Structures are given as structure tokens and as C-alpha cells.
Tab-separated table of C-alpha atoms in Angstrom:
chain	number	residue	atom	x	y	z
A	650	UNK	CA	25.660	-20.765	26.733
A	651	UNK	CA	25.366	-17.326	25.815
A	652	UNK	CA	24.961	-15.019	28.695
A	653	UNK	CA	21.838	-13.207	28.565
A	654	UNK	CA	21.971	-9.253	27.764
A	655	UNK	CA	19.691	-6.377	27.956
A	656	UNK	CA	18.211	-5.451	24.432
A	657	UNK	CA	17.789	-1.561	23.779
A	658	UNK	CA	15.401	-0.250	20.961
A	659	UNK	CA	14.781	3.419	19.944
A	660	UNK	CA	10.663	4.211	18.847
A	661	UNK	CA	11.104	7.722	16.840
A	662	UNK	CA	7.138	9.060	16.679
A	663	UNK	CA	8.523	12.415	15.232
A	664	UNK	CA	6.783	15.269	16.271
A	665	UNK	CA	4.401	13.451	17.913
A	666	UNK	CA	2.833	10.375	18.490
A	667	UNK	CA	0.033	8.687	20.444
A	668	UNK	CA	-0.573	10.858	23.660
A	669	UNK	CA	1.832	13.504	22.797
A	670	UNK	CA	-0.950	15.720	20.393
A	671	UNK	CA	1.841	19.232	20.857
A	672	UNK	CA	5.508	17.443	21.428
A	673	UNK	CA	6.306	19.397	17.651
A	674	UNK	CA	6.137	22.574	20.087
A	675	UNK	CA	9.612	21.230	21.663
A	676	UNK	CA	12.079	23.827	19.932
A	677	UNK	CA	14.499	21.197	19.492
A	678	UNK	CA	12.632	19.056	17.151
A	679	UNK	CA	12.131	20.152	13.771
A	680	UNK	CA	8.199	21.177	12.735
A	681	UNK	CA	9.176	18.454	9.520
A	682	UNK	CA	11.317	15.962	11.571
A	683	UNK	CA	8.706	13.160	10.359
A	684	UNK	CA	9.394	13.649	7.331
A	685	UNK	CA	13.150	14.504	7.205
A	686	UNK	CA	15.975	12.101	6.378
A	687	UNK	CA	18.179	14.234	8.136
A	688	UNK	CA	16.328	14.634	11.405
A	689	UNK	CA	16.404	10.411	11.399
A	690	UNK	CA	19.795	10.078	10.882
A	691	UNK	CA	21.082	12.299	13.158
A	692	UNK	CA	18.784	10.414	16.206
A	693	UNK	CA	19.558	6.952	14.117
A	694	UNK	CA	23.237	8.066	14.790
A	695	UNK	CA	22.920	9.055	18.102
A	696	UNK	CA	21.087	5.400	19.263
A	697	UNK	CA	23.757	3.286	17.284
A	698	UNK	CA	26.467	5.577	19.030
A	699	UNK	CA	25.206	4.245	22.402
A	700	UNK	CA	24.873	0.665	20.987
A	701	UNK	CA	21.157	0.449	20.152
A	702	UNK	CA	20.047	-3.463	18.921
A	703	UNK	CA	17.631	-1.732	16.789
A	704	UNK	CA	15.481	1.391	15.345
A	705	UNK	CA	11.458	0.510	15.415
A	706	UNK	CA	9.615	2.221	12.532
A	707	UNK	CA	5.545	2.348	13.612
A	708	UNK	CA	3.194	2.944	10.716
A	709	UNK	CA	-0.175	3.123	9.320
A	710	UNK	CA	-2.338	4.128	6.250
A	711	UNK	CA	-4.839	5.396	7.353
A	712	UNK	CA	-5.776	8.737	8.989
A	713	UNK	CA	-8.207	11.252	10.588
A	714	UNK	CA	-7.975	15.204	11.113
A	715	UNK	CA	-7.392	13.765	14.654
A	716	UNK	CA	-4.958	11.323	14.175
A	717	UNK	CA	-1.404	12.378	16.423
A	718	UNK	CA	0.842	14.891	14.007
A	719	UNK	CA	3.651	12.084	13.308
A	720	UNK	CA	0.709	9.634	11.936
A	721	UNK	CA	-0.398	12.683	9.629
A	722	UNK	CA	2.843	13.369	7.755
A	723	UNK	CA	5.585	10.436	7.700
A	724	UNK	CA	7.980	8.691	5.444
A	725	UNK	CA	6.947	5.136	4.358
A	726	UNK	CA	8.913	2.747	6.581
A	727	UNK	CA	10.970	0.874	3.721
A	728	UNK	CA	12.094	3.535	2.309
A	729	UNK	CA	13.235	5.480	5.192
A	730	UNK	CA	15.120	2.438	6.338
A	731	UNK	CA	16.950	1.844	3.065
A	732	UNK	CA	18.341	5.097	3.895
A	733	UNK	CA	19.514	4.805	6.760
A	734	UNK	CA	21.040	1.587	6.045
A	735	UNK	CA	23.978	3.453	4.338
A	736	UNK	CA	24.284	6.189	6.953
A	737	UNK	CA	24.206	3.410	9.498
A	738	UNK	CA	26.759	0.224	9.959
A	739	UNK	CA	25.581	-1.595	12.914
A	740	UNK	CA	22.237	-0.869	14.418
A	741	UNK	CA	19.083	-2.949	13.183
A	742	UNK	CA	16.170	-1.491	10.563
A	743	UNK	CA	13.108	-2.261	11.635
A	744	UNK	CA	9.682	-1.238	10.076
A	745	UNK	CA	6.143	-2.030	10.154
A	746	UNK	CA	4.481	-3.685	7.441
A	747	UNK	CA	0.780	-4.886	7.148
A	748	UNK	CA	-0.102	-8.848	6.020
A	749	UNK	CA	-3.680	-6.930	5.253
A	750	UNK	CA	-2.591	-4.740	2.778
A	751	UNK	CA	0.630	-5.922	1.308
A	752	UNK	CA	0.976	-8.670	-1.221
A	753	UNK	CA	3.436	-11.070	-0.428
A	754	UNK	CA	5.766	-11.329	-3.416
A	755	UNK	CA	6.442	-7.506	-3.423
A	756	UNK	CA	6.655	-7.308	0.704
A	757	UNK	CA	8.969	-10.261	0.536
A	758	UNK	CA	11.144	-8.737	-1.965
A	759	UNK	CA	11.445	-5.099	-0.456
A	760	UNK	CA	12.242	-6.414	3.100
A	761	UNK	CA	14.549	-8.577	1.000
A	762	UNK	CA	16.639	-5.938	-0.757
A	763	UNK	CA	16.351	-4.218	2.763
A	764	UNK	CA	18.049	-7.059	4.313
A	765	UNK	CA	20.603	-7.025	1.290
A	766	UNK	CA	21.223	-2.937	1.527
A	767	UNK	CA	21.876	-3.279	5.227
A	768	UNK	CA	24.121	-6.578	5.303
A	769	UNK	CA	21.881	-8.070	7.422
A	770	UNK	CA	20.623	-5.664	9.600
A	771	UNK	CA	16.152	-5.683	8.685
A	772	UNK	CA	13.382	-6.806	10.584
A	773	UNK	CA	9.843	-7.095	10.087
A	774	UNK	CA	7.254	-5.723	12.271
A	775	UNK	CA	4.554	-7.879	11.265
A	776	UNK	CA	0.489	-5.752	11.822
A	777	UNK	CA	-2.443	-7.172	10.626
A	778	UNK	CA	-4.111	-3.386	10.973
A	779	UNK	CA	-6.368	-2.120	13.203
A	780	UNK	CA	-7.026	0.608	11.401
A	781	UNK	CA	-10.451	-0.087	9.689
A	782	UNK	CA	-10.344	2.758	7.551
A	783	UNK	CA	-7.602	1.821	5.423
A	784	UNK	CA	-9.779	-1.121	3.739
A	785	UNK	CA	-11.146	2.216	1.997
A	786	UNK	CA	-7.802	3.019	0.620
A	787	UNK	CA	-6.970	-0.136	-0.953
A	788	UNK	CA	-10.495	-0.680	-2.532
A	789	UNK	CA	-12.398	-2.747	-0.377
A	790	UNK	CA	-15.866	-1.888	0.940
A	791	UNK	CA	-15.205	-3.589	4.663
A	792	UNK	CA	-11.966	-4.310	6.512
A	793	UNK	CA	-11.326	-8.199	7.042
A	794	UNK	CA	-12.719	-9.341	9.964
A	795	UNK	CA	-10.662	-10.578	13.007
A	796	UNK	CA	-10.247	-13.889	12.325
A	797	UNK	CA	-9.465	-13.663	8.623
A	798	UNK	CA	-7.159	-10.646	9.117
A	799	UNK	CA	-5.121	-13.354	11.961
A	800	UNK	CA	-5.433	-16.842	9.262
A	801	UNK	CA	-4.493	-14.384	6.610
A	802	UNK	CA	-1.282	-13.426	8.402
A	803	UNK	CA	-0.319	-17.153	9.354
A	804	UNK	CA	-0.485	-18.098	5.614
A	805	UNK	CA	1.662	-14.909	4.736
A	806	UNK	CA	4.469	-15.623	6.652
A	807	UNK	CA	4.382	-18.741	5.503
A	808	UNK	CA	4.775	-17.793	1.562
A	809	UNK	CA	7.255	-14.955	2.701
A	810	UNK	CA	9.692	-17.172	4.381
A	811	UNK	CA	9.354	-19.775	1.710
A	812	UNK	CA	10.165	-16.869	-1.333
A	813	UNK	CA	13.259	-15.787	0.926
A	814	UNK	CA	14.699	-19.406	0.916
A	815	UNK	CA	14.078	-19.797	-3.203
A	816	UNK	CA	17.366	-20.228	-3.453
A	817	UNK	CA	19.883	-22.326	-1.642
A	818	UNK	CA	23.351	-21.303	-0.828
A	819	UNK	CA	26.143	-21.252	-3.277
A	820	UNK	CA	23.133	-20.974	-6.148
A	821	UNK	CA	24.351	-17.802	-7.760
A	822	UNK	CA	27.823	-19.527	-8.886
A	823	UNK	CA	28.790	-16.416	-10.728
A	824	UNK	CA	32.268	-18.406	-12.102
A	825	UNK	CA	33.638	-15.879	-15.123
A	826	UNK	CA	36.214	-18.961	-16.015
A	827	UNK	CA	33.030	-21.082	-16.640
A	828	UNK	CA	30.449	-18.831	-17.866
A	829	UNK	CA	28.320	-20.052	-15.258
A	830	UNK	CA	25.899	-17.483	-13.516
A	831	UNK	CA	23.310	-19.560	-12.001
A	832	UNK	CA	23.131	-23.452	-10.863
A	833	UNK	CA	19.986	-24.378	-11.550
A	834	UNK	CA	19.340	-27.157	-9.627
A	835	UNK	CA	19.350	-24.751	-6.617
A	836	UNK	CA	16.343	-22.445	-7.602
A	837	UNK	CA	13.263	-23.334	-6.454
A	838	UNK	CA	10.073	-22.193	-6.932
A	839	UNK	CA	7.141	-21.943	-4.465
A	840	UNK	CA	4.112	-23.172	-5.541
A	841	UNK	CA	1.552	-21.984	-2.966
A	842	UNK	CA	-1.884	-22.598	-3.056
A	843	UNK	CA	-2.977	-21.628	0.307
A	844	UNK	CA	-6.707	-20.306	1.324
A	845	UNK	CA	-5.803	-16.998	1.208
A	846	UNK	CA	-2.608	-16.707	-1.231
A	847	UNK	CA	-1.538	-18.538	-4.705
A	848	UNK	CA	1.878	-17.415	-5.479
A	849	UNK	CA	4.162	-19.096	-7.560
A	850	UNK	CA	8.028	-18.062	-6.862
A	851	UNK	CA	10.986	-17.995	-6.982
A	852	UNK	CA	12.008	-14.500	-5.237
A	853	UNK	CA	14.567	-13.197	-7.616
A	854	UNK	CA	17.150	-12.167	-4.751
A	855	UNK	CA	19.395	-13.973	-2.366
A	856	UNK	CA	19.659	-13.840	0.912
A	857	UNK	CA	21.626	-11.659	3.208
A	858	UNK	CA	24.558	-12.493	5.838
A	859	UNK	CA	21.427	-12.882	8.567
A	860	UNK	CA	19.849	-15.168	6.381
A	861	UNK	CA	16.396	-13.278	6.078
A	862	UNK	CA	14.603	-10.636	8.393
A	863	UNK	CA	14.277	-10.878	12.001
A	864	UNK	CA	10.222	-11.631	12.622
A	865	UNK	CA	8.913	-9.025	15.022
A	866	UNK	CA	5.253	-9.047	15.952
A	867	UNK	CA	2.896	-6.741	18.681
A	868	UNK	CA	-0.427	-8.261	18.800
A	869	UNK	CA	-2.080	-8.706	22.466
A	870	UNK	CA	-4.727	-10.582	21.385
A	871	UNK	CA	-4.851	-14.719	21.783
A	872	UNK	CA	-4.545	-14.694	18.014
A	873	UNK	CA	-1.807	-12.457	18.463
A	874	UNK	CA	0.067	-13.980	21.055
A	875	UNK	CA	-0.243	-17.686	19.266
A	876	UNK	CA	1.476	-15.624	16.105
A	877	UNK	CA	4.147	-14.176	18.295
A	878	UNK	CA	4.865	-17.628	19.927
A	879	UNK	CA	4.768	-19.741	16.499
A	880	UNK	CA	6.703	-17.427	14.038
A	881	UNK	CA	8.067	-14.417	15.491
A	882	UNK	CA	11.523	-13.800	16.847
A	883	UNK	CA	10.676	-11.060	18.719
A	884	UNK	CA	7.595	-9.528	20.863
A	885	UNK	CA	7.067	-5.356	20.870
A	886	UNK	CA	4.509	-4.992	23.702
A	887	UNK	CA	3.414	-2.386	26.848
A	888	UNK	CA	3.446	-3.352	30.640
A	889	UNK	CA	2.214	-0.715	33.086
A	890	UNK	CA	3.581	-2.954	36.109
A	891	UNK	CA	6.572	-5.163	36.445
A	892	UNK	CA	3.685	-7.332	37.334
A	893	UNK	CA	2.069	-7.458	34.171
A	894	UNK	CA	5.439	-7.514	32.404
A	895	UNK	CA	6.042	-10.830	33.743
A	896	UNK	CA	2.776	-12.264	33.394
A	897	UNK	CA	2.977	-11.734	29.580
A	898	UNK	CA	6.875	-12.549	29.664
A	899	UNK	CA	5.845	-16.084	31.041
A	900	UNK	CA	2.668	-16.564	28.951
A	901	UNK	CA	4.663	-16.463	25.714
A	902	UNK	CA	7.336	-18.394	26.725
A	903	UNK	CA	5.211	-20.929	27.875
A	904	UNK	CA	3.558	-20.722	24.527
A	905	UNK	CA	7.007	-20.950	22.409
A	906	UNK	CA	7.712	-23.910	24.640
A	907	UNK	CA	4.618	-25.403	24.182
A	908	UNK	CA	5.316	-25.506	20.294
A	909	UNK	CA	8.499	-26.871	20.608
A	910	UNK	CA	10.680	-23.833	20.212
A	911	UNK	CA	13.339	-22.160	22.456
A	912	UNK	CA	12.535	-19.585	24.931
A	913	UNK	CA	15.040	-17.775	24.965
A	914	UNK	CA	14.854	-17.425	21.450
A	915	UNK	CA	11.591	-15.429	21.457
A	916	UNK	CA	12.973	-11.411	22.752
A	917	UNK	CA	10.841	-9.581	24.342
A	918	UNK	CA	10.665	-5.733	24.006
A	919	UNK	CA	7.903	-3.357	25.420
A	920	UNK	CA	7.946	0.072	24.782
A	921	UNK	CA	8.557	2.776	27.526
A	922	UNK	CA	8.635	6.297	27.739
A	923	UNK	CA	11.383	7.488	29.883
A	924	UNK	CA	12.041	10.258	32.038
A	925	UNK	CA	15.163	11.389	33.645
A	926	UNK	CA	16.013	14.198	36.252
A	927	UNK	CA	18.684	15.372	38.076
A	928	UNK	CA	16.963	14.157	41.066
A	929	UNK	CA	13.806	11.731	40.991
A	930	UNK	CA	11.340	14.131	42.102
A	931	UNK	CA	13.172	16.590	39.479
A	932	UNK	CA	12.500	13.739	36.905
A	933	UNK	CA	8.503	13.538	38.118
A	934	UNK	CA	8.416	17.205	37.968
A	935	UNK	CA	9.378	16.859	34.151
A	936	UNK	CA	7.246	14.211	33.332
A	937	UNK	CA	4.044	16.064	34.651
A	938	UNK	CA	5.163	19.176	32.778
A	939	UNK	CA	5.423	17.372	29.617
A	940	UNK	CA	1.924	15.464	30.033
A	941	UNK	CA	0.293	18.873	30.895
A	942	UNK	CA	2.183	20.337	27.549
A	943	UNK	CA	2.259	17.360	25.361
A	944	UNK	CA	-1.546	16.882	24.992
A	945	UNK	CA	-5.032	18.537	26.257
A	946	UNK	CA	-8.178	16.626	27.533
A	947	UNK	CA	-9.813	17.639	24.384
A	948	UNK	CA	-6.998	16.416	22.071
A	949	UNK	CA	-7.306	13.293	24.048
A	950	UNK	CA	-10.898	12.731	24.383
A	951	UNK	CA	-10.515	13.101	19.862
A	952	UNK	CA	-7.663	10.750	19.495
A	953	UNK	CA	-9.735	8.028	22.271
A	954	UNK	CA	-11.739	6.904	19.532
A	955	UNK	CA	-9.158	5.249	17.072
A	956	UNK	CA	-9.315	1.981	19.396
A	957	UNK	CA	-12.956	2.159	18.584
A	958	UNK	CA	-13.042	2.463	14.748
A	959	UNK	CA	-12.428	6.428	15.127
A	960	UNK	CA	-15.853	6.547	16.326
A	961	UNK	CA	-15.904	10.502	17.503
A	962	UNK	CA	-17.029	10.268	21.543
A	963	UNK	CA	-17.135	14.089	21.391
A	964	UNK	CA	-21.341	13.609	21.072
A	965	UNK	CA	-21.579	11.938	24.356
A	966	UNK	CA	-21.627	13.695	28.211
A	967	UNK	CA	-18.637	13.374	29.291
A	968	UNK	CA	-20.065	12.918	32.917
A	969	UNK	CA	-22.718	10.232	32.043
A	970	UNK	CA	-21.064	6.772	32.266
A	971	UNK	CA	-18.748	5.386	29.469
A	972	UNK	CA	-21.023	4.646	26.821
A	973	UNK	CA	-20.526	0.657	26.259
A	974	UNK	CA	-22.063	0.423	23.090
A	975	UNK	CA	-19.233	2.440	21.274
A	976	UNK	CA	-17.229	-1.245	21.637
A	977	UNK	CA	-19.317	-2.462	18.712
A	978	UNK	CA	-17.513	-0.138	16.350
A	979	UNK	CA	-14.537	-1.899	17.303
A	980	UNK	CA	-15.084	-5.364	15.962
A	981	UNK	CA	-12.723	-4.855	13.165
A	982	UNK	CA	-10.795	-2.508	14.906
A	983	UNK	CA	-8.598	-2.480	17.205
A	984	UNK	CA	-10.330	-4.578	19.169
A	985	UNK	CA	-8.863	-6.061	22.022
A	986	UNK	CA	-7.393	-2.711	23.000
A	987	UNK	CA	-11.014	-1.497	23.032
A	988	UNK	CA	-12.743	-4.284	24.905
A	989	UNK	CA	-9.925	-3.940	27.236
A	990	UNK	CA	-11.029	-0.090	27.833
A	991	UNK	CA	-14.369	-1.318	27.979
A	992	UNK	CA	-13.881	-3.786	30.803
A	993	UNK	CA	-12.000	-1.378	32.824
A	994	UNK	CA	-14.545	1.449	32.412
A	995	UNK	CA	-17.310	-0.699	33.901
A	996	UNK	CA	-15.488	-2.326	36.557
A	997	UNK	CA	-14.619	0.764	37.812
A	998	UNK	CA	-17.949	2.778	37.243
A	999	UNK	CA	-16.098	5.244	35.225
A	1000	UNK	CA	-17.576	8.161	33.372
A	1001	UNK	CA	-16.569	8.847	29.962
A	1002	UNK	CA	-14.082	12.069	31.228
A	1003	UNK	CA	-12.031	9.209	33.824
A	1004	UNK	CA	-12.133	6.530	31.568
A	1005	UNK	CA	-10.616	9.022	28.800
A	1006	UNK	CA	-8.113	10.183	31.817
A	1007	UNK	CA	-7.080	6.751	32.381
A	1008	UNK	CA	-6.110	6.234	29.110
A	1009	UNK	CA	-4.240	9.130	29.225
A	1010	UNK	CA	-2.118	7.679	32.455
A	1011	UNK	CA	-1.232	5.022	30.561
A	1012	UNK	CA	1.367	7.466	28.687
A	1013	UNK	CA	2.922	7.613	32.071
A	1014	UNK	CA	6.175	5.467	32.827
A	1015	UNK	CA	7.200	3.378	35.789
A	1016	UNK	CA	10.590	4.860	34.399
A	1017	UNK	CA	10.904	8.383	35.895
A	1018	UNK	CA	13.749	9.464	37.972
A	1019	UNK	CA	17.606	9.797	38.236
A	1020	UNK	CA	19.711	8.008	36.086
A	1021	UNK	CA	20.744	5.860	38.985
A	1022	UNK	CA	16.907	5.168	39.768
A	1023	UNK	CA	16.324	4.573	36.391
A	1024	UNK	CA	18.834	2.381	35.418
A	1025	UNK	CA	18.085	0.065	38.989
A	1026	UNK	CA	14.268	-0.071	37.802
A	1027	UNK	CA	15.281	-1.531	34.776
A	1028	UNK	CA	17.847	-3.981	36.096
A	1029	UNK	CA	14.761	-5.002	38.456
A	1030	UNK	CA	12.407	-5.612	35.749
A	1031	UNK	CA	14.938	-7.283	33.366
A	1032	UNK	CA	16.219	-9.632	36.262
A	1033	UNK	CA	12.433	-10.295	37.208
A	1034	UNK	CA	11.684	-11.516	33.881
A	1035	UNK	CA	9.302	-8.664	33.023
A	1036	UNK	CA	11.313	-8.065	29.311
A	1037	UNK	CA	14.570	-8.960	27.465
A	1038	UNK	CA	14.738	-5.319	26.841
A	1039	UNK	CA	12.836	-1.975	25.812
A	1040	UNK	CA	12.200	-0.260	23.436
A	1041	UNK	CA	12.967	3.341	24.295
A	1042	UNK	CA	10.368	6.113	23.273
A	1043	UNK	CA	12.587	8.936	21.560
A	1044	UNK	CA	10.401	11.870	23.193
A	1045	UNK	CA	11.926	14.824	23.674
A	1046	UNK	CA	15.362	15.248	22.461
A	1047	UNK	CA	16.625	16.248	25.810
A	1048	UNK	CA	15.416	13.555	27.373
A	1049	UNK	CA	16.392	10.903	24.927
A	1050	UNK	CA	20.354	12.338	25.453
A	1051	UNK	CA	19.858	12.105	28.669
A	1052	UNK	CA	19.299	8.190	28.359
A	1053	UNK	CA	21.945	7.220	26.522
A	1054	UNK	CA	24.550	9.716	27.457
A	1055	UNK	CA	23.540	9.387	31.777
A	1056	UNK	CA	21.426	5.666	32.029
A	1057	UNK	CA	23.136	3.490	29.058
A	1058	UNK	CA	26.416	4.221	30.800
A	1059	UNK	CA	25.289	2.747	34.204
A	1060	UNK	CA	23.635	-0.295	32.668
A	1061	UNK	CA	27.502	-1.272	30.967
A	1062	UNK	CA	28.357	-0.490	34.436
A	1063	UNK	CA	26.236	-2.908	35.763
A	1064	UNK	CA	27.251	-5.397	33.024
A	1065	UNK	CA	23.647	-5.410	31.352
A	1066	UNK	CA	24.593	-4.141	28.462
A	1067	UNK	CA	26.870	-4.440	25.908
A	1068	UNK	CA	29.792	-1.438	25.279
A	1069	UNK	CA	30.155	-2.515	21.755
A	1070	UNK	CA	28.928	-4.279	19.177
A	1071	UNK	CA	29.006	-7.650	19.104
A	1072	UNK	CA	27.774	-9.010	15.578
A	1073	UNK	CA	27.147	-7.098	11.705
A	1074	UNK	CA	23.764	-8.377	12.002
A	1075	UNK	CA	20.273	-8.000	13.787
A	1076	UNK	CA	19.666	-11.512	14.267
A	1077	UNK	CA	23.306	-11.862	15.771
A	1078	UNK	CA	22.985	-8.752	18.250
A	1079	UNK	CA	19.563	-9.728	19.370
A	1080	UNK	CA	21.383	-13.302	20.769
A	1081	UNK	CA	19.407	-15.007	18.260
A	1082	UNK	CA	20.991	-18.390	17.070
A	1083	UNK	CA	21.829	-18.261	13.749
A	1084	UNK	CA	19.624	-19.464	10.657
A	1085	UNK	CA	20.793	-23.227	9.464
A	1086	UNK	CA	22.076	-22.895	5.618
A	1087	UNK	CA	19.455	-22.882	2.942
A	1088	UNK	CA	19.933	-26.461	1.222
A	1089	UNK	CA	17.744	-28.849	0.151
């Protein structure tokens, strides 16, 4: 068997994601670095050069005057990954794409010619969006509800992974003595009639040396964890506690097991941002800096309300109790982060200012401290089952070096982590067993 090894991702948010409203302040990141190819390839570089599995691209569509900097200016994920497939030779290409707002043939196909570009090296980052807003960009008058936007995305993956197997291997002959191009008896076309999608096939490309694109997925919900456990390969999530990192680490392997699949072949990979000091109360000292710099109350209290349909809770007292009744404008939202805030908020009496501050803590990072203490807490939560591995929230510049040239070191040390690459391929790195050969 296989021994087991820690999985390192790299989450680039630009200059500035959720939480971190003024991080394009930080002289060392460009005011355009969301937007420039060279900016990504340089920090692309610089995670493959410390062995990275993979490079997460978040997106979205839609967006308010309060929406974090990064989300207001950013390359579309598939296109920024094709080019950094040829700047790039090992590290995997990951990007988020919605089953809402996509049609299958065309996703299929790009992630396809991804997969191609890169030799193997794509993944998927399957959303059905929480935005509500962006129903209003791709002509609809509503965004699907809950449960359609969740059936819809079961049938989707469904008709993707059926184009990306339209042909079998060996199909494309391509004999010049013969004259023969194509066999035809291995070309298949689709034929799906589903409740959501018809769609007819073939895909006109092969497949690449992985096969097809790893399957990543990051919904919380019960909807969402059933999709992660039935079809995904891997799990992006957040854990505040080791804790609650193995509570969810358990729950969907129980739930891959339950359907008959592998354990160990579901990865799991929550996001952390990390902080790292010469000493760990130097390290604490940093992060507090960078949360007082990074983002103000007000900036926070104006990007709360995205969980809650964007609903602005500027017009309420700040010091009367969280108004509940905001979690109806989170039905087709992002629910389940909302009813989550919800919940918390009245359990704990809050007002609207501490529930809005304990939102902001999450942003904090049981990850803060030397690179010693550092590198031990994530040996502890690895070996506890809390994760497979984490993806690692590029931040700062500084602090990003400081990871892989000061922690990655000690976790090769430590024998967690690899010192070179093992496979060409995403699904290879990632330890996942390889994809039987298309024949029928």
C-alpha cells in the first residue's frame, strides 16, 4: 500500500480576498496582481518549486461595490490556468466552475483541452453558486432554488464524465500507412435525456495521460457532503478546531464508505491562513497586525451580507440583537453558511456588532507561530485525521515565502511530505489510484 502523504495546495485571492478588504496595500503585491499573468506565474512558480500538489483558482460572477478587491477584478479561471499550464510542468490546475451556469458540453470540453494543455495536470472545482445575483447575469429572473441547484449538479457530472469517456482508448488510430484516422467502432455518443440536461455527444477530444479531471467539490451542506462523498475525488473545506476537522474528516469517509467507495480515495483539503514568526508570539504579533490592517469593522460589517443574499445590514443597530429575519434572504444563497451564522448568533445572544466580529475571527488560524510550531500543528492535525492536507492561503508574500522556504522544509524533515515529485499528473500526485482504460 501506498504510504499516506501530506497534500499541499496554494489559494491565490490576489489583492485581496474574503476578510482581507486592504491586503492590495502590501507593497509587495502588485495593485493589478489579479489580473496579471505574470504576478501568477511567478507565485505558481514559487509553490511548484516547493512541491505544491496543486494551485486552487476560487471564482464567481457575480459582484457588489462591496464585494473583496480580488472578486472585483480577476482573470476567468480556465483561461488563467491554460496559461500557466505551459509556464508550469508539474503542479496541478485547478479552477472553479459552476454546474448553475455552465452548459455541460462546452464545460466538459474546456476542462478537457485543459487537461490536454497540461498533460494531465486539471481539476475541477465543482460550485453550484451561492451567489444569487448572478441568475441576473445569465438571464434568469430567480436563482435555482437549493434543491434544484444540488439535482442539477448530480445530473451534470454525470453527462460530463460520460462526454470525457466518448471515446475509448486507441480510437484515434492516426496510421499514415493505412489512411486510417479514426476507428469508428470506438466513438460513442451520449445520448442523455436526463431531468435537467439532453445532450447528445460525442466530446470531440481525447483524453489526457490522467484520464480526465480530478473532481474537487466544497459544499458543507448535506446535499453537499452526499456530492463530495458520491463523485468527488477531493473535499476543499474550513475547520476552526482540529476538533471539527476530524468530525467532518470522519463524516465523509463514512459517507464514501457507505457508497461503496475507498476512503482513502476521497482527499481532504481545508483551507488555512498561515502565519509564521521568528518566534510564536512574534508570529501572533503579525497576525493581529495584519487583521487590524487587512480589513475595518465597517468593511466587514459590508462584506457580512454576501452569505445572506448581499442583503446590506448597514440599516440595522449594530447594538440591538442580530436581526434573524435577514436569514430569509438567504434561501437561495448561501445558505447553510448563513443559517450557520444565524444559529450561533442566537445561541450566544449576540448583537449584530459581535456576531459580525465573530465572523471576522474566523479569518484567524490555529496556524500561527514558528516554523517549528507550525509545522508540529500540522503534523498533529494530519496524524489526527483532521485533513489529508491544506490548502495554503497565499496572503502576504512574505508570509507565503516564509512557508515554503522555513515550514515545507521541516515537514520533508519529518517525512510528511514529499521532496520531489512523484507523478506528471494531478490524479497521480494526489495518491489517487489511477482511472481503469476507457473500453467498452
Amino acid at each position: 500500500m501506498t504510504k499516506r502523504q501530506l497534500k499541499l495546495g496554494l489559494v491565490t485571492t490576489g489583492v485581496g480576498g474574503p476578510g482581507d478588504s486592504n491586503r492590495w496595500l502590501d507593497p509587495e503585491i502588485p495593485v493589478d496582481a489579479s489580473v496579471s499573468i505574470d504576478w501568477y506565474i511567478d507565485i505558481v512558480r514559487e509553490a511548484e518549486a516547493a512541491k505544491f500538489d496543486l494551485v486552487f483558482i476560487v471564482d464567481s460572477q457575480f459582484i457588489t461595490a462591496d464585494s473583496p478587491p480580488h472578486y472585483l477584478n480577476r482573470l476567468e479561471p480556465l483561461t488563467l490556468l491554460s496559461a500557466l499550464a505551459v509556464a508550469t510542468s508539474h503542479i496541478g490546475l485547478v479552477g472553479t466552475l459552476t454546474t448553475s451556469y455552465n452548459n455541460p458540453y462546452n464545460l466538459a470540453r474546456r476542462l478537457a483541452s485543459l487537461d490536454l494543455i497540461s498533460k494531465g495536470r486539471a481539476g475541477w472545482n465543482v460550485v453550484t453558486t451561492g451567489d444569487a445575483g448572478t441568475a441576473g447575469n445569465y438571464g434568469r429572473d430567480e436563482h435555482f432554488d437549493y434543491a434544484t441547484r444540488y439535482a442539477r449538479a448530480f445530473e451534470y457530472l454525470d453527462v460530463v464524465r460520460g462526454l470525457w469517456r466518448s471515446y475509448e482508448d486507441g480510437a484515434l488510430v492516426r496510421d499514415r500507412a493505412t489512411g486510417v484516422f479514426l476507428d469508428r467502432t470506438k466513438l460513442h455518443t451520449l445520448n442523455h435525456k436526463g431531468e435537467h440536461f439532453s445532450v447528445v455527444g460525442p466530446l470531440n477530444i481525447q483524453r489526457s495521460p490522467q484520464g480526465e479531471p480530478v473532481i474537487f467539490q466544497a459544499g458543507d451542506s448535506e446535499q453537499g457532503r452526499d456530492l463530495g462523498a458520491t463523485l468527488a475525488d477531493a473535499i476543499f473545506t474550513h475547520a476552526k478546531t482540529l476538533e471539527q476537522g476530524q468530525a467532518f474528516y470522519a463524516d465523509l469517509k463514512a459517507r464514501a464508505a457507505t457508497l461503496g467507495r475507498d476512503p482513502d480515495h476521497l482527499v481532504i483539503l481545508p483551507g488555512f491562513h498561515i502565519t509564521v514568526g521568528d518566534t510564536d508570539e512574534d508570529a501572533r504579533a503579525i497576525q493581529r497586525a495584519y487583521r487590524r490592517a487587512d480589513q475595518s469593522f465597517e468593511q466587514a460589517l459590508a462584506e457580512f451580507g454576501r452569505a445572506f443574499g448581499w442583503h446590506d445590514f448597514r440599516q440595522y443597530d449594530l447594538d440591538a440583537p442580530f436581526p434573524t429575519a435577514a436569514l430569509e434572504h438567504a434561501k437561495t444563497s448561501f445558505f447553510t453558511q448563513a443559517k450557520s451564522i444565524t444559529a450561533t448568533a442566537i445561541a450566544r445572544r449576540f448583537s449584530l456588532r459581535e456576531t459580525v466580529e465573530f465572523v471576522r475571527d474566523q479569518h484567524t488560524s490555529p496556524f500561527v507561530g514558528s516554523a517549528e510550531t507550525v509545522a508540529t500543528e500540522i503534523a498533529r492535525w494530519y496524524e489526527g485525521r483532521a485533513f489529508d492536507g491544506i490548502n495554503v492561503h497565499a496572503g502576504h508574500p512574505s508570509q507565503f515565502r516564509r512557508f515554503t522556504q522555513e515550514v515545507v522544509p521541516l515537514l520533508q524533515q519529518r517525512g510528511l511530505f514529499r521532496s520531489e515529485y512523484e507523478y506528471a499528473t494531478l490524479r497521480g500526485n494526489l495518491g489517487l489510484p489511477p482511472l481503469a482504460p476507457n473500453v467498452r
